[in-house]
Coordinates of C-alpha atoms in Angstrom, one line a residue:
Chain A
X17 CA 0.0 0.0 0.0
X18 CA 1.4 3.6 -1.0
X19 CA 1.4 6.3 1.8
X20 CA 0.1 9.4 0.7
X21 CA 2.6 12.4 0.7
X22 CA 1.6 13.9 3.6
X23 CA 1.3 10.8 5.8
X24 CA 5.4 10.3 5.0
X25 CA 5.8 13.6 5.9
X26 CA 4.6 13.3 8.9
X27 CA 5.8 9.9 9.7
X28 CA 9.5 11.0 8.8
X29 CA 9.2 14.8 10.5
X30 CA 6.2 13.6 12.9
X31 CA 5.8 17.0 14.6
X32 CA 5.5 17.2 19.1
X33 CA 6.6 13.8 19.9
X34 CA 7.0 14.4 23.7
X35 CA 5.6 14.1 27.2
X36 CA 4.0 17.2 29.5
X37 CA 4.2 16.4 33.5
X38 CA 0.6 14.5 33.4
X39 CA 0.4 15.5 37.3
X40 CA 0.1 19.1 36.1
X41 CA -2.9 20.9 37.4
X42 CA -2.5 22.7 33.3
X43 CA -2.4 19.4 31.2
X44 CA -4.9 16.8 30.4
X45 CA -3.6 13.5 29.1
X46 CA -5.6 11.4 26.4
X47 CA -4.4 7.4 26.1
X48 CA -6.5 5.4 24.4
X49 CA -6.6 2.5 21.8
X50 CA -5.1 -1.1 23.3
X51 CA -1.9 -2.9 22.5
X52 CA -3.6 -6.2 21.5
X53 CA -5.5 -4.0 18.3
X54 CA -2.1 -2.7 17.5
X55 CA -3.0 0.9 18.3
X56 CA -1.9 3.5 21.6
X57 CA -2.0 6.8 21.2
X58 CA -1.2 9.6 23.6
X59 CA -1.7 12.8 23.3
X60 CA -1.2 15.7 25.8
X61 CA -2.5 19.3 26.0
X62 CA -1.3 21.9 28.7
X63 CA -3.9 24.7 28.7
X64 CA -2.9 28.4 29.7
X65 CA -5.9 30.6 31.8
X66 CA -7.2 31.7 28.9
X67 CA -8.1 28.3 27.8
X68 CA -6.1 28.3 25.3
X69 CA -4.0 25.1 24.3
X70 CA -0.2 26.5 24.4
X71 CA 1.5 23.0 23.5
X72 CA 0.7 19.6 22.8
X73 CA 2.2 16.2 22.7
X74 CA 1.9 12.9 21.6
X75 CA 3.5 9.5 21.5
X76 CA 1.9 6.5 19.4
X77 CA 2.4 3.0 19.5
X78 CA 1.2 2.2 15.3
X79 CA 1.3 2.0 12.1
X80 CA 2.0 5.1 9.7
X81 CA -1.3 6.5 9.8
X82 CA -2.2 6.6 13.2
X83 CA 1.4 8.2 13.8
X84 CA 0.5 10.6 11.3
X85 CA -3.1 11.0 12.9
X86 CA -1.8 12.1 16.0
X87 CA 0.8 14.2 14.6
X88 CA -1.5 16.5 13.0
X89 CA -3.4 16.5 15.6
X90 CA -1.2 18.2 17.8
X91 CA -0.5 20.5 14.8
X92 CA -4.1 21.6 14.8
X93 CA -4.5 21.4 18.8
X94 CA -1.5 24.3 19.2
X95 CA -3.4 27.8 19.8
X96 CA -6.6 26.4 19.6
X97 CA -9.4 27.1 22.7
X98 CA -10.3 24.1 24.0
X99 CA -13.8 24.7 22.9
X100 CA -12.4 24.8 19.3
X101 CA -10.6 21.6 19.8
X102 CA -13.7 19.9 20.5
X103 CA -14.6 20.8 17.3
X104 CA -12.3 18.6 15.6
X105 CA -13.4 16.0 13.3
X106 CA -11.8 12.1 12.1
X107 CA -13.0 13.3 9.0
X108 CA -11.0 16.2 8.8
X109 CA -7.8 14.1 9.3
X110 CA -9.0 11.5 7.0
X111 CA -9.7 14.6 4.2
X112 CA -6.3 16.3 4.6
X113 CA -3.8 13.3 4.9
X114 CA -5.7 10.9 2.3
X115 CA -6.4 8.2 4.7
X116 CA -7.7 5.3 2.7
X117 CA -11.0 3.5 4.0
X118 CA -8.9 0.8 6.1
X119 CA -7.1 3.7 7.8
X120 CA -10.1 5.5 8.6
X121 CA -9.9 4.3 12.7
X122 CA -6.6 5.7 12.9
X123 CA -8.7 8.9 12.3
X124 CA -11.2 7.9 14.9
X125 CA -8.2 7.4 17.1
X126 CA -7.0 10.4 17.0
X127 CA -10.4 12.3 17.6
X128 CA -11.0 10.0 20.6
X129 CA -7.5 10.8 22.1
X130 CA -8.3 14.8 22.0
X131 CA -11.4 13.9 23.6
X132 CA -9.8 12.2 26.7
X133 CA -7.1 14.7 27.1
X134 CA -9.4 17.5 26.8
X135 CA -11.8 15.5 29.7
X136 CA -8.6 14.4 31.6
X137 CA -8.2 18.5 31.8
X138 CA -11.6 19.3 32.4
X139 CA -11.9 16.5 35.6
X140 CA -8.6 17.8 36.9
X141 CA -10.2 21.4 36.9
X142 CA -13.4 20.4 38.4
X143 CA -15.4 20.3 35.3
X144 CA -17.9 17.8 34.1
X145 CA -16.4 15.4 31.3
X146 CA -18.1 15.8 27.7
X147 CA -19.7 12.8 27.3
X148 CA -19.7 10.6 23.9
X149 CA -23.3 11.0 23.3
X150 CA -22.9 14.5 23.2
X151 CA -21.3 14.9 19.6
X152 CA -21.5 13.1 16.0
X153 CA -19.5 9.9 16.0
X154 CA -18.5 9.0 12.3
Chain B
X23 CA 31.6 0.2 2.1
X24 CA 30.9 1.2 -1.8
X25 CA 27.3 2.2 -2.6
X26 CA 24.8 -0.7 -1.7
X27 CA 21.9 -1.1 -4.3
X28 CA 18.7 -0.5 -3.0
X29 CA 16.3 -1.5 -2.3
X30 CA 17.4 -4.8 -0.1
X31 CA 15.3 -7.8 -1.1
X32 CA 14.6 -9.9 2.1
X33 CA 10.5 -11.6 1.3
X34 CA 12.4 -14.5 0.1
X35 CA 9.5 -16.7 1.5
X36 CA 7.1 -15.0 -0.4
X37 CA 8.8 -15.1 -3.3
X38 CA 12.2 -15.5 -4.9
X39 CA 13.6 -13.7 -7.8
X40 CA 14.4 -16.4 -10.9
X41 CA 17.7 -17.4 -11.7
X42 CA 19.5 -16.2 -14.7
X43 CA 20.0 -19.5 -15.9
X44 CA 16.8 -20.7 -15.3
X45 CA 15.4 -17.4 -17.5
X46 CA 18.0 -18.5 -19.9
X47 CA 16.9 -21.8 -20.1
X48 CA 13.4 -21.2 -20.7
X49 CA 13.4 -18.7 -23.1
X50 CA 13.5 -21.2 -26.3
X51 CA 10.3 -22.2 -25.1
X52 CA 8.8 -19.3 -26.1
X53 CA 10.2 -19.4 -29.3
X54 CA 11.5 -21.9 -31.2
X55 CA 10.0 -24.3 -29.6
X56 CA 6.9 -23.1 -28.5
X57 CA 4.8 -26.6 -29.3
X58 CA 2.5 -27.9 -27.3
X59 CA 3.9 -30.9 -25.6
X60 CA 0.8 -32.7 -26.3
X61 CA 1.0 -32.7 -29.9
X62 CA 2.8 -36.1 -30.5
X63 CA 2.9 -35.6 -34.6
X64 CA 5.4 -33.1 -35.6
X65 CA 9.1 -31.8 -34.2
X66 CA 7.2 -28.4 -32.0
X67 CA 5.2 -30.9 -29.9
X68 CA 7.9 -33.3 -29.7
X69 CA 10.8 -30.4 -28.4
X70 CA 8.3 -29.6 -25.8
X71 CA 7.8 -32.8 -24.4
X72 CA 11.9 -33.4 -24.0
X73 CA 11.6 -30.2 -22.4
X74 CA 8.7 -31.3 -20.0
X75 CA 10.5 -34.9 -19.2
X76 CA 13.6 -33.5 -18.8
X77 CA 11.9 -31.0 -15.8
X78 CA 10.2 -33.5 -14.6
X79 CA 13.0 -35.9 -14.1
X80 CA 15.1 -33.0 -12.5
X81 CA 12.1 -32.4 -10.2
X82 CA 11.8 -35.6 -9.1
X83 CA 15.7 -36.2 -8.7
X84 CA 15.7 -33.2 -6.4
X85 CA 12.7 -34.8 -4.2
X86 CA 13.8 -38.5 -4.4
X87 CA 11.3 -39.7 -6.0
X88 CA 11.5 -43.5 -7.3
X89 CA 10.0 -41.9 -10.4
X90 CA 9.1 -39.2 -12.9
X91 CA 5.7 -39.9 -13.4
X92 CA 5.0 -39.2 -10.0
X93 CA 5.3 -35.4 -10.4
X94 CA 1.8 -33.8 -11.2
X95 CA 2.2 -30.4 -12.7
X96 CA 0.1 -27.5 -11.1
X97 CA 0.2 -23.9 -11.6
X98 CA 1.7 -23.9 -8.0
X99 CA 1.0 -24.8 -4.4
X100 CA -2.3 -23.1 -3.7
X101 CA -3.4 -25.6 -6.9
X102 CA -1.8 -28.5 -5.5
X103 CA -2.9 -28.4 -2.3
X104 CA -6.8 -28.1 -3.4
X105 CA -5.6 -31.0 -6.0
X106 CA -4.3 -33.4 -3.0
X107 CA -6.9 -32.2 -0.4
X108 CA -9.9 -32.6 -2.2
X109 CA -9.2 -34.8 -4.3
X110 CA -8.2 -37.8 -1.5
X111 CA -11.6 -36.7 0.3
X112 CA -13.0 -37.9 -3.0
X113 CA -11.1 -40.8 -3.8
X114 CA -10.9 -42.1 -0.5
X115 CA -14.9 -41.3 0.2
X116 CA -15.1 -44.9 0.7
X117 CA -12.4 -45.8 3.0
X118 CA -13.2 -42.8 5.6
X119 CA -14.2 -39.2 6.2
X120 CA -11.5 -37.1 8.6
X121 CA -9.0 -35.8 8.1
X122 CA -5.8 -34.5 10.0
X123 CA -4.2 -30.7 10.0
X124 CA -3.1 -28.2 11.9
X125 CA -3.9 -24.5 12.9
X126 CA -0.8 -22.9 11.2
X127 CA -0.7 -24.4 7.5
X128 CA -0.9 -22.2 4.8
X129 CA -4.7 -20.8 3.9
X130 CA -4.1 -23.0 0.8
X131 CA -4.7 -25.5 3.1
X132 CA -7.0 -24.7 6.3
X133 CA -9.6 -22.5 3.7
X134 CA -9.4 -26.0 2.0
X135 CA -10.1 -27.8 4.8
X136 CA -13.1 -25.5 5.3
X137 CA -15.0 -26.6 2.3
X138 CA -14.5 -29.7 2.9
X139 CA -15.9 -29.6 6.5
X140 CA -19.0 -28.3 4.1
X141 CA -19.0 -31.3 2.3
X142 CA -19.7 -33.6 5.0
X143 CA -15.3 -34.0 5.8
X144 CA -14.5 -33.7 9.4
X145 CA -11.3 -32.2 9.7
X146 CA -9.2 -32.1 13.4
X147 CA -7.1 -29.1 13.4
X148 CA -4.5 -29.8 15.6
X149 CA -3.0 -27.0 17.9
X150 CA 1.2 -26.1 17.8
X151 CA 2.8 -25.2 21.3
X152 CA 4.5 -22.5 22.0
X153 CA 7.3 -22.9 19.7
X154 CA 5.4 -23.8 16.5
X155 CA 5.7 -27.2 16.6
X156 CA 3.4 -30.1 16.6
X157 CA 3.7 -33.1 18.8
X158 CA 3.6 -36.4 16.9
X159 CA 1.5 -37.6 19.3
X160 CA -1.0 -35.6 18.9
X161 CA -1.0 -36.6 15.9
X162 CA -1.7 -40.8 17.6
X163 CA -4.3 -39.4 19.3
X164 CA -6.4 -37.6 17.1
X165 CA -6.5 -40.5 14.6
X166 CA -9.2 -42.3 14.0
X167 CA -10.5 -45.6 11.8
X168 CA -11.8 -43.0 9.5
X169 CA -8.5 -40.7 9.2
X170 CA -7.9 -41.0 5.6
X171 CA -5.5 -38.1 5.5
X172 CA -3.0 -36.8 7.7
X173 CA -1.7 -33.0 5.9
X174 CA 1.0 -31.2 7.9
X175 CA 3.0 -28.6 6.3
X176 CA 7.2 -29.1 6.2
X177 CA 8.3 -25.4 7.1
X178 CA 5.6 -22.6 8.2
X179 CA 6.5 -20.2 6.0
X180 CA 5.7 -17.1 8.4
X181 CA 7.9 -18.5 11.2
X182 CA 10.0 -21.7 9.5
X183 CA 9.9 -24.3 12.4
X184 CA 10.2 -27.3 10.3
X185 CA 8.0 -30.0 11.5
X186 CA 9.3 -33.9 12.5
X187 CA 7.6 -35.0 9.3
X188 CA 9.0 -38.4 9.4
X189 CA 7.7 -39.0 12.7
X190 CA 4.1 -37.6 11.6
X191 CA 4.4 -39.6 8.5
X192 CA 4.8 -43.0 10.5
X193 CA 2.2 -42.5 12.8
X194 CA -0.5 -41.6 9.7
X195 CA 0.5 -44.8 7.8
X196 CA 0.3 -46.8 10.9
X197 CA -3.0 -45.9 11.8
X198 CA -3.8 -46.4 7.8
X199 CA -3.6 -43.5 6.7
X200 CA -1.9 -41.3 3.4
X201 CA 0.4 -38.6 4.6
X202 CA 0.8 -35.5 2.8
X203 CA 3.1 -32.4 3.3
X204 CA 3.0 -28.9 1.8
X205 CA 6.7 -28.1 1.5
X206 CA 6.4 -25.3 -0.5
X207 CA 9.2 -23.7 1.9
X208 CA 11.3 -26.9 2.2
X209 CA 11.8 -28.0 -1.9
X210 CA 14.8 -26.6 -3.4
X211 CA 15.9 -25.1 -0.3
X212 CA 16.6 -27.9 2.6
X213 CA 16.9 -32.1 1.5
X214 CA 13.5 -33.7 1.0
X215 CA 13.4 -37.1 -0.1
X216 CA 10.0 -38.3 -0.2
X217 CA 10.8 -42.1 0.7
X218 CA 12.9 -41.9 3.3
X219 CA 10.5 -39.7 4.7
X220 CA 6.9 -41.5 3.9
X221 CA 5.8 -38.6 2.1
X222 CA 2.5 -39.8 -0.1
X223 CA 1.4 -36.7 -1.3
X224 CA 3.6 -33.2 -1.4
X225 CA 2.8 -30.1 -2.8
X226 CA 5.8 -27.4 -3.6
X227 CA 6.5 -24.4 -6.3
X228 CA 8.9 -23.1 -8.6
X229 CA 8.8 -19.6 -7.5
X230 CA 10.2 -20.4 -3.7
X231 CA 13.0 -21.7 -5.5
X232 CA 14.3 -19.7 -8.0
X233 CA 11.9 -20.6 -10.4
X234 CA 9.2 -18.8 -12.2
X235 CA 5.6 -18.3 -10.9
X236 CA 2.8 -20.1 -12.1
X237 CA 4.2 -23.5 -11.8
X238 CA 3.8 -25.8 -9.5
X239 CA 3.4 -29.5 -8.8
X240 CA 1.9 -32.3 -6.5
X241 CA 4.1 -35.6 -5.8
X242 CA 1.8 -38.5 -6.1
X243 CA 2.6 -42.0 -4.9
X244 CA 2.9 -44.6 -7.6
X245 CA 4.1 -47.2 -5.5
X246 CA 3.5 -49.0 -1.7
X247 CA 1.3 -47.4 -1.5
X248 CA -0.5 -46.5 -5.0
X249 CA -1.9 -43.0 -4.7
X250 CA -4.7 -41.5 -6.5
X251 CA -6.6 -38.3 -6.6
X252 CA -9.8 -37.2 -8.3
X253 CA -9.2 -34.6 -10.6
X254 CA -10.7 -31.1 -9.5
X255 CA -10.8 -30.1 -13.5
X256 CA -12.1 -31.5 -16.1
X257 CA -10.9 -31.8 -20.0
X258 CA -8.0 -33.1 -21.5
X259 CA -6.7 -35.7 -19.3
X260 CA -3.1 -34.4 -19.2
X261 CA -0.8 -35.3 -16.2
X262 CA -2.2 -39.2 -15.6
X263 CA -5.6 -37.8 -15.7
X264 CA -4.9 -35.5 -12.3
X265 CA -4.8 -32.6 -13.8
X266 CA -6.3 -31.2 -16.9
X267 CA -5.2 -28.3 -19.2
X268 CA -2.3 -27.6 -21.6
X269 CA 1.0 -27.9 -20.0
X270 CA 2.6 -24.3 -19.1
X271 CA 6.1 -25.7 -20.9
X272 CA 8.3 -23.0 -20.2
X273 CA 7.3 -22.2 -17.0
X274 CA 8.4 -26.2 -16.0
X275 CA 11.6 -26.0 -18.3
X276 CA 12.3 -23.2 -15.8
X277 CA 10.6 -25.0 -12.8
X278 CA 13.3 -27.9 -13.9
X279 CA 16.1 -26.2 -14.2
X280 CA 15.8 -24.3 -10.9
X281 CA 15.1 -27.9 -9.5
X282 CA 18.5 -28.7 -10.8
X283 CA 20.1 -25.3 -9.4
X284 CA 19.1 -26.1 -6.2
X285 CA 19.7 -30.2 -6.0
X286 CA 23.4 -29.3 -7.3
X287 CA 24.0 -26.0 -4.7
X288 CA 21.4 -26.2 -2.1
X289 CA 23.4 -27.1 0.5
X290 CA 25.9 -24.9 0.2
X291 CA 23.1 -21.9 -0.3
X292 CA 22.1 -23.5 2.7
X293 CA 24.9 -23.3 4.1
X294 CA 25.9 -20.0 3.4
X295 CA 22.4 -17.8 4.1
X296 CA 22.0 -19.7 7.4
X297 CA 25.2 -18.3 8.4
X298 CA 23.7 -14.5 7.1
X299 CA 20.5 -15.3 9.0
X300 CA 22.1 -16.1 12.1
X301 CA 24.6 -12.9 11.6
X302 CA 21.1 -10.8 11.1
X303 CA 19.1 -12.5 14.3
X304 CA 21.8 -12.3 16.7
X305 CA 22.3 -8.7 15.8
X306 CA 18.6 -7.7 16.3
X307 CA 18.1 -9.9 19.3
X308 CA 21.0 -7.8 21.1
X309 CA 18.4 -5.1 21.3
X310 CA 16.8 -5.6 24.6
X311 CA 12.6 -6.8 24.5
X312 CA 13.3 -8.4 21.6
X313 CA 12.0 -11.9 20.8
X314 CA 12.1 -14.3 18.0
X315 CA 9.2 -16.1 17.5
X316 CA 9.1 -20.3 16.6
X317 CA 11.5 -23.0 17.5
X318 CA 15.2 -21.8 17.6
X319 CA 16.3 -25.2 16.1
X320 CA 13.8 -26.8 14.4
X321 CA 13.3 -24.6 11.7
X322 CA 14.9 -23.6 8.0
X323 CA 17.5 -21.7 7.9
X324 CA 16.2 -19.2 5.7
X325 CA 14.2 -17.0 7.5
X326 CA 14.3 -15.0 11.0
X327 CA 11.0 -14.3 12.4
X328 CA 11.8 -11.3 15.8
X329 CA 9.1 -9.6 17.5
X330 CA 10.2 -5.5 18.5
X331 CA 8.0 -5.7 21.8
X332 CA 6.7 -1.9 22.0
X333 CA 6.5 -1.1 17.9
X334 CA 4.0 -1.5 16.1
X335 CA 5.6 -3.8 12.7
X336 CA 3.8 -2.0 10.1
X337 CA 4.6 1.1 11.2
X338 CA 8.5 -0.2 11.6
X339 CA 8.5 -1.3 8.7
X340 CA 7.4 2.1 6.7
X341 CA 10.5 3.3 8.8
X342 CA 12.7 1.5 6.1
X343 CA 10.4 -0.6 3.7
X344 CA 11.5 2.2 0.9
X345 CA 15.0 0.2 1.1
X346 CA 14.3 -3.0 2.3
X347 CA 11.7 -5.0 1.7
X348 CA 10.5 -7.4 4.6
X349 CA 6.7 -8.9 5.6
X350 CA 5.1 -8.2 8.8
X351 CA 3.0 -10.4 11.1
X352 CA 0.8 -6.8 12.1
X353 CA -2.3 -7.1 9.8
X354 CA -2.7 -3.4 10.1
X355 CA -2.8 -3.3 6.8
X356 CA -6.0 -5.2 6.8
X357 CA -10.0 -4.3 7.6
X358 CA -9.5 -6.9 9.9
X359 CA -7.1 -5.8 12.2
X360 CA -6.2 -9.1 13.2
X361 CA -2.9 -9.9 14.0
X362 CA -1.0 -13.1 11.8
X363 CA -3.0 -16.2 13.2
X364 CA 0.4 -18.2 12.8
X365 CA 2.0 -16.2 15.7
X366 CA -1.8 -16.1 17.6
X367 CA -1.5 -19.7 17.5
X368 CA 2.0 -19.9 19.2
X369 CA -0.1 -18.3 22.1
X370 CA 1.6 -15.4 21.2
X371 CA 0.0 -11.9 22.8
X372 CA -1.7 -9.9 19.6
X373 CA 0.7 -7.0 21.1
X374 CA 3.8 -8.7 20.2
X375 CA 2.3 -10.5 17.1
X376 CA 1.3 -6.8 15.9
X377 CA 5.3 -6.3 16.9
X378 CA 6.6 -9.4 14.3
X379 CA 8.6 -8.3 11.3
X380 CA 9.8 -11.8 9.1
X381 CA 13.1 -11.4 7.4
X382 CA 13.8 -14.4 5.1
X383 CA 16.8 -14.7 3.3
X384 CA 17.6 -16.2 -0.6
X385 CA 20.4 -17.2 -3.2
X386 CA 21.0 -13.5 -3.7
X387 CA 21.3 -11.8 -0.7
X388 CA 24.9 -10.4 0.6
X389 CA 26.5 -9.8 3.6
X390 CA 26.3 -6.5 2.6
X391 CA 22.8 -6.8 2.3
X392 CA 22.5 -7.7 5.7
X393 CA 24.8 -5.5 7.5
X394 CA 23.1 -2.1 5.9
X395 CA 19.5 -4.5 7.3
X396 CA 21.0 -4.5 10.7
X397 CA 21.8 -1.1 10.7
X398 CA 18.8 0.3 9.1
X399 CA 16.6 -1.9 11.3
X400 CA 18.1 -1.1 14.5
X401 CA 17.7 2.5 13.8
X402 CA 14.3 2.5 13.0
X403 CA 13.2 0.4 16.0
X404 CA 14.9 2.6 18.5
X405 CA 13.1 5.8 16.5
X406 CA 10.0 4.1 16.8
X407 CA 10.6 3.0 20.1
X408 CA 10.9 6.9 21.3
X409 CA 7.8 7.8 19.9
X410 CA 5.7 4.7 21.6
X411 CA 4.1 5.5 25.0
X412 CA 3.6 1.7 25.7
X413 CA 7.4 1.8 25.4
X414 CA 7.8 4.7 27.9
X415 CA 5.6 3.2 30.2
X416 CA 8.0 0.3 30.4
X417 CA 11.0 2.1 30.9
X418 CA 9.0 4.0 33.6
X419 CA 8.2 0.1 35.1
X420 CA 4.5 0.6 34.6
X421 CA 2.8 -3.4 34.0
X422 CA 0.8 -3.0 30.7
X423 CA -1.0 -5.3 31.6
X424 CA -2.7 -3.5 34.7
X425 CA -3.8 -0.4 32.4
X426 CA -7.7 -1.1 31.2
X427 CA -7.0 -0.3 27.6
X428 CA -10.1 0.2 25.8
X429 CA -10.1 -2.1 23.0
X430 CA -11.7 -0.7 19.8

């Protein structure tokens, strides 16, 4: 199978590989996927007062795509509110990296690991947790 | 070091490249004498037939075979396994209904198997331990007055244990029995001799071994005992009336001549690569949570199977698959998801089965080859490694196993 340009880009340059302190009031942590389907990803936020997302972080246990999924996700998550993150789509990383259909959960992935960061933050900061129902699951 | 040519071919199991002599040897069959080795009335039919004896006779040299008419040619293994599976249960309807295999042949096989079952066959798929192998005994145990066919593969072709065939072969023709082997990874590349090993039925390739794809052929019995199949397709009557349809001629020329090749320098190809594949292991299983996967001595020496516990394979393998070419026991690549069932059935987790890359050595590769591999390899798994969070969690001493991972 042929990666798609962008998906090599981001698998050779893959952008915020890292760890934040996860015991920081400021950053929510995201882990989800299992080893035994072949996909983990994590991705960090650390939010500033304004609720603004001032740096993100990943590390992914996966195949091309779902390192390139999370990669771009913390491209996109970098100066967004965390209102606006929530606003991501799967479909938007599926459109702008070319994800074929089989790739599609790496996508799904990715969305679901902004999700638990950005409720790992909320908990921490005595908020209520979005819940799944609450938004349109491709 | 001068400039190495990329990329690295190391999928020898899938495929190997041809030999320039057998490519040599075949092209007059394209040509010049392009009959139809059927045609038993002019010089065109006649050259092709020479041509066809002489491969089969080369083909049955390299297998031991008491003689040439027991080679059945097939457009390759997939064929002859259907060809031997199918048609015993038909032959044989009489004389019993089960038959014997196990969970890590090829799909040639077990998706065989499974029609079969639909046809009223029982089939007892036997289960390999930990380290890919079967025990004979199982085997004993399993049979039954109706067995009428015991199949067990020579050498897995994802992780190469090679199985105590003669063993296996005794007990099935004890308890009455035909044995038959897939050996499409064994022929050409280890010794097989299919009566000092009470082999009835074997099915094996030319293009494993240096030959060209689309040939094939099934061993058949003549003698103590005589084996027959039914033939799956029907027409012309060619090969004893086994197998139907006009003989591919230069695709056996070349399936002959490789069969020659590798009866004349197998065991010093053998020889040579295992020494390369034992080089390449060792060097990737000095990396720490690192595991090779299948028997560490029973098995050809051919291929190195090596599990990179905290990568994902697929996603290794992009790390250098521009250069080298490998296969991966991750299914990532599938809608499945599911991991290689081979390394499932070792009992193997689907973590480090996601974590398998298969490196299987040929003819052609150089210690060259194999150095830049190690390298290359190494690199990428330790890049790889410091992007994984299952891999930091490690180093950090956190037990995977206690995290409720939410499977998806």
């Amino acid at each position: 199978m042929a990666y798609s340009e962008k998906v090599l880009d981001h698998y050779n340059n893959p952008r915020n590989v890292g760890t934040l302190d996860k015991a920081s009031q400021e950053v929510g942590t995201g882990l989800v996927g299992a080893p035994e389907c072949g996909d983990v990803m994590r991705l960090q936020i650390r939010v500033n007062e304004e609720n603004v997302i001032e740096d993100a972080k990943f590390k992914t246990f996966g195949c091309g795509s779902a390192i390139a999924s999370s990669s771009l996700a913390t491209e996109w998550l970098k100066g967004k509110t965390v209102d606006e993150a929530l606003g991501i789509d799967n479909m938007d990383i599926v459109e702008e990296l070319s994800l074929p259909p089989v790739k599609i959960h790496c996508s799904v992935l990715a969305e679901d690991a902004i999700r638990a960061a950005i409720n790992d933050y909320r908990v921490k900061n005595g908020l209520e947790p979005i819940k799944e129902e609450d938004k349109i699951v491709h | 070091m001068g400039e190495i040519k990329l990329p690295i071919y190391l999928d020898n199991s899938a495929t190997t490249p041809v030999d320039p002599r057998v490519v040599e040897a075949m092209l007059p069959y394209f040509t010049e004498k392009m009959g139809n080795a059927a045609s038993r009335n002019h010089p065109f039919g006649w050259a092709a037939e020479d041509g066809v004896d002489l491969a089969r006779e080369r083909i049955a040299a390299l297998i031991g075979a008491s003689s040439p008419k027991e080679i059945i040619f097939t457009s390759g293994a997939t064929e002859s396994d259907n060809l031997a599976l199918k048609g015993v249960a038909e032959m044989y309807a009489r004389k019993g209904n089960h038959i014997i295999t196990c969970n890590i042949e090829h799909k040639a096989i077990l998706d065989t198997c499974k029609i079969l079952e639909k046809r009223g066959i029982d089939v007892t798929y036997l289960e390999v331990g930990e380290d890919g192998m079967i025990d004979p005994e199982a085997v004993r145990a399993a049979m039954t007055d109706k067995t009428i066919l015991v199949s067990i593969m020579m050498v897995n072709n994802e992780i190469g244990v090679r199985q105590h065939i003669e063993e296996i072969a005794k007990i099935a023709h004890e308890g009455g029995a035909l044995f038959m082997t897939d050996a499409t990874q064994a022929v050409g590349k280890l010794p097989v001799n299919v009566n000092e090993m009470g082999i009835d039925l074997m099915a094996f390739t030319g293009h494993k071994m240096y030959g060209p794809k689309g040939v094939g052929a099934l061993y058949v019995r003549r003698k103590r005992p005589r084996v027959k199949v039914t033939a799956q397709m029907d027409g012309g009557g060619h090969e004893r009336g086994m197998r139907s349809g006009t003989l591919n001629v230069p695709g056996i020329v070349g399936f002959g001549k490789a069969a020659e090749l590798c009866r004349l320098e197998m065991e010093a190809d053998a020889k040579r690569i295992g020494a390369l594949r034992n080089k390449l292991e060792s060097a990737l299983m000095e990396m720490e949570e690192t595991y090779l996967n299948g028997h560490p001595e029973h098995r050809t020496p051919y291929l190195t199977n090596v599990s990179f516990k905290y990568v994902e394979g697929e996603g290794l393998m992009m790390g250098f698959n521009q250069f080298i070419a490998v296969s991966s026991g991750s299914a990532c690549t599938s809608a499945s998801l599911e991991p290689s069932y081979v390394l499932k059935a070792l009992g193997l987790d689907d973590e480090l089965a996601h974590s398998s890359i298969r490196f299987s050595l040929g003819r052609f590769t150089t210690e060259e080859q194999v150095d830049y591999t190690i390298e290359q390899v190494k690199k990428a798994v330790q890049r790889m490694r410091d992007m994984s969070p299952l891999w930091e969690m490690y180093k950090e001493g956190i037990d995977l196993s206690t995290i409720e991972w939410a499977e998806h």
